Coordinates of C-alpha atoms in Angstrom, one line a residue:
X1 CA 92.1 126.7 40.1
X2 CA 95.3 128.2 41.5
X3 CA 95.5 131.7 43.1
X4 CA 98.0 134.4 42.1
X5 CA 100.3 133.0 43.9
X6 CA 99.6 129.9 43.2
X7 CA 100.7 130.4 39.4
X8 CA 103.4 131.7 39.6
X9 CA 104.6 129.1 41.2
X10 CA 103.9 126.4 38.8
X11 CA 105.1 129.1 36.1
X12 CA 108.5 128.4 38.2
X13 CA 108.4 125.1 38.3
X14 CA 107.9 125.0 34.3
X15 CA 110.5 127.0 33.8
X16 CA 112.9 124.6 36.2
X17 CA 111.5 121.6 34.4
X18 CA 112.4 122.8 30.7
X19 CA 115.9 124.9 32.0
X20 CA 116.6 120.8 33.7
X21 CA 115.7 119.0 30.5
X22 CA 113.5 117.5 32.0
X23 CA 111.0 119.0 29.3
X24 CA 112.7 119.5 26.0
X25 CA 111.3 122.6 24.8
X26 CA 109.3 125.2 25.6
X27 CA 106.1 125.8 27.8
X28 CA 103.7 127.9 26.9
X29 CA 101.2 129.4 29.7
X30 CA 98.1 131.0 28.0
X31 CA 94.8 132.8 28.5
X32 CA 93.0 132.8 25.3
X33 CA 89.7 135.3 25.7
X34 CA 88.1 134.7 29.0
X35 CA 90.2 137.9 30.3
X36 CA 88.8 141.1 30.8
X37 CA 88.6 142.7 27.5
X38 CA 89.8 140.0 25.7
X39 CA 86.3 139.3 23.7
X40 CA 84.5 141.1 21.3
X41 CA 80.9 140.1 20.1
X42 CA 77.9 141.4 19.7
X43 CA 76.9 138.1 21.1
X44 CA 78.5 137.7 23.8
X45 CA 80.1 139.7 26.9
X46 CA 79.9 142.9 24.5
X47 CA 76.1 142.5 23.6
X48 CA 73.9 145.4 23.8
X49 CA 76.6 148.5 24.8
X50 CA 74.9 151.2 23.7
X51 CA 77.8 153.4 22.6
X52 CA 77.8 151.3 19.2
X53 CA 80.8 149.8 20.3
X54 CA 79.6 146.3 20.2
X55 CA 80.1 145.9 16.4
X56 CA 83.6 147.2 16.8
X57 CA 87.2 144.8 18.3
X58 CA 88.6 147.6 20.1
X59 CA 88.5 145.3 23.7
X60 CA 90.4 142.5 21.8
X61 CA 92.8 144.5 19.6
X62 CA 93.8 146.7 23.2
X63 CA 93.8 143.5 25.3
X64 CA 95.9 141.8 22.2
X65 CA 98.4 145.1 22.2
X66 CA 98.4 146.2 25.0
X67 CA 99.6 142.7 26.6
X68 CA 102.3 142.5 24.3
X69 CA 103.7 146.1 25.5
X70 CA 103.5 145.3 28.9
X71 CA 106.1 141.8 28.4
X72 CA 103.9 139.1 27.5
X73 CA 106.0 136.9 25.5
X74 CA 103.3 135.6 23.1
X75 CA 99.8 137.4 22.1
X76 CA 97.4 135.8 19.6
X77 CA 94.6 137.8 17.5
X78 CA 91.8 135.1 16.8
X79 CA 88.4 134.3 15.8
X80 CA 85.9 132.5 17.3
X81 CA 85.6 131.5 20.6
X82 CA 82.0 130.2 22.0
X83 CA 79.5 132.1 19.1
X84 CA 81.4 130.3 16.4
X85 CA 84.1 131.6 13.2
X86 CA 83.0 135.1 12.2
X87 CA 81.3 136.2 15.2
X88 CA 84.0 137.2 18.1
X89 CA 87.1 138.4 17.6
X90 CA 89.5 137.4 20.7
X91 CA 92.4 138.7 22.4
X92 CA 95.0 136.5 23.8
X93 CA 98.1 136.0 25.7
X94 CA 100.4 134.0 27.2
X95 CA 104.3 133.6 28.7
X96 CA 106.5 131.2 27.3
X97 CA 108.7 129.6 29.5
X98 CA 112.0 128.4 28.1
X99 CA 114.0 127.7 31.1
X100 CA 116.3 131.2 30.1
X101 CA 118.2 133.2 32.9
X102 CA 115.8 135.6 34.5
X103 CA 112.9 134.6 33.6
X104 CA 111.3 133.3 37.0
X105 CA 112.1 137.1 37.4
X106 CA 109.5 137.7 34.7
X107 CA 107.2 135.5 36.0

């Protein structure tokens, strides 16, 4: 497990190894739904809210948007996800590191 800290650092050094060509392509840092508000289930981490919220994907769609607005550089609406297809709906997001000028500035 690495710290804050910690990954943006290897984010950097990602970034260094594809802008070398050392890697040749791009690397792709993700989270897929263990964030907060990144799941939606009623059988899972949203079980029993009693607002009736629980049958609803308003955690993963905000987590899935919301991400995207504030400069993710790829986001991912998906099913599934530890209850099996069907039953979660999942939020996720990730920064894809292409080696580009600036971007350890976005890291």
């Amino acid at each position: 497990y690495a710290d804050h800290l910690g990954r943006i650092r290897l984010a950097e050094a990602f970034s260094d190894l594809v802008a070398s060509g050392k890697v040749k392509g791009p690397i792709v840092l993700s989270r897929d739904h263990h964030d907060v508000s990144g799941v939606d289930s009623p059988f899972r981490e949203t079980a029993s809210v009693r607002d009736g919220s629980m049958w609803t994907t308003d955690m993963a769609c905000q987590n899935f948007i919301g991400t995207g607005i504030r400069g993710a550089t790829w986001v991912a609406l998906h099913n599934g996800g530890g209850t099996g297809w069907g039953n979660v709906l999942n939020g996720g997001f990730g920064f894809v590191l292409c080696g580009a000028e600036g971007e350890k500035e976005r890291v």
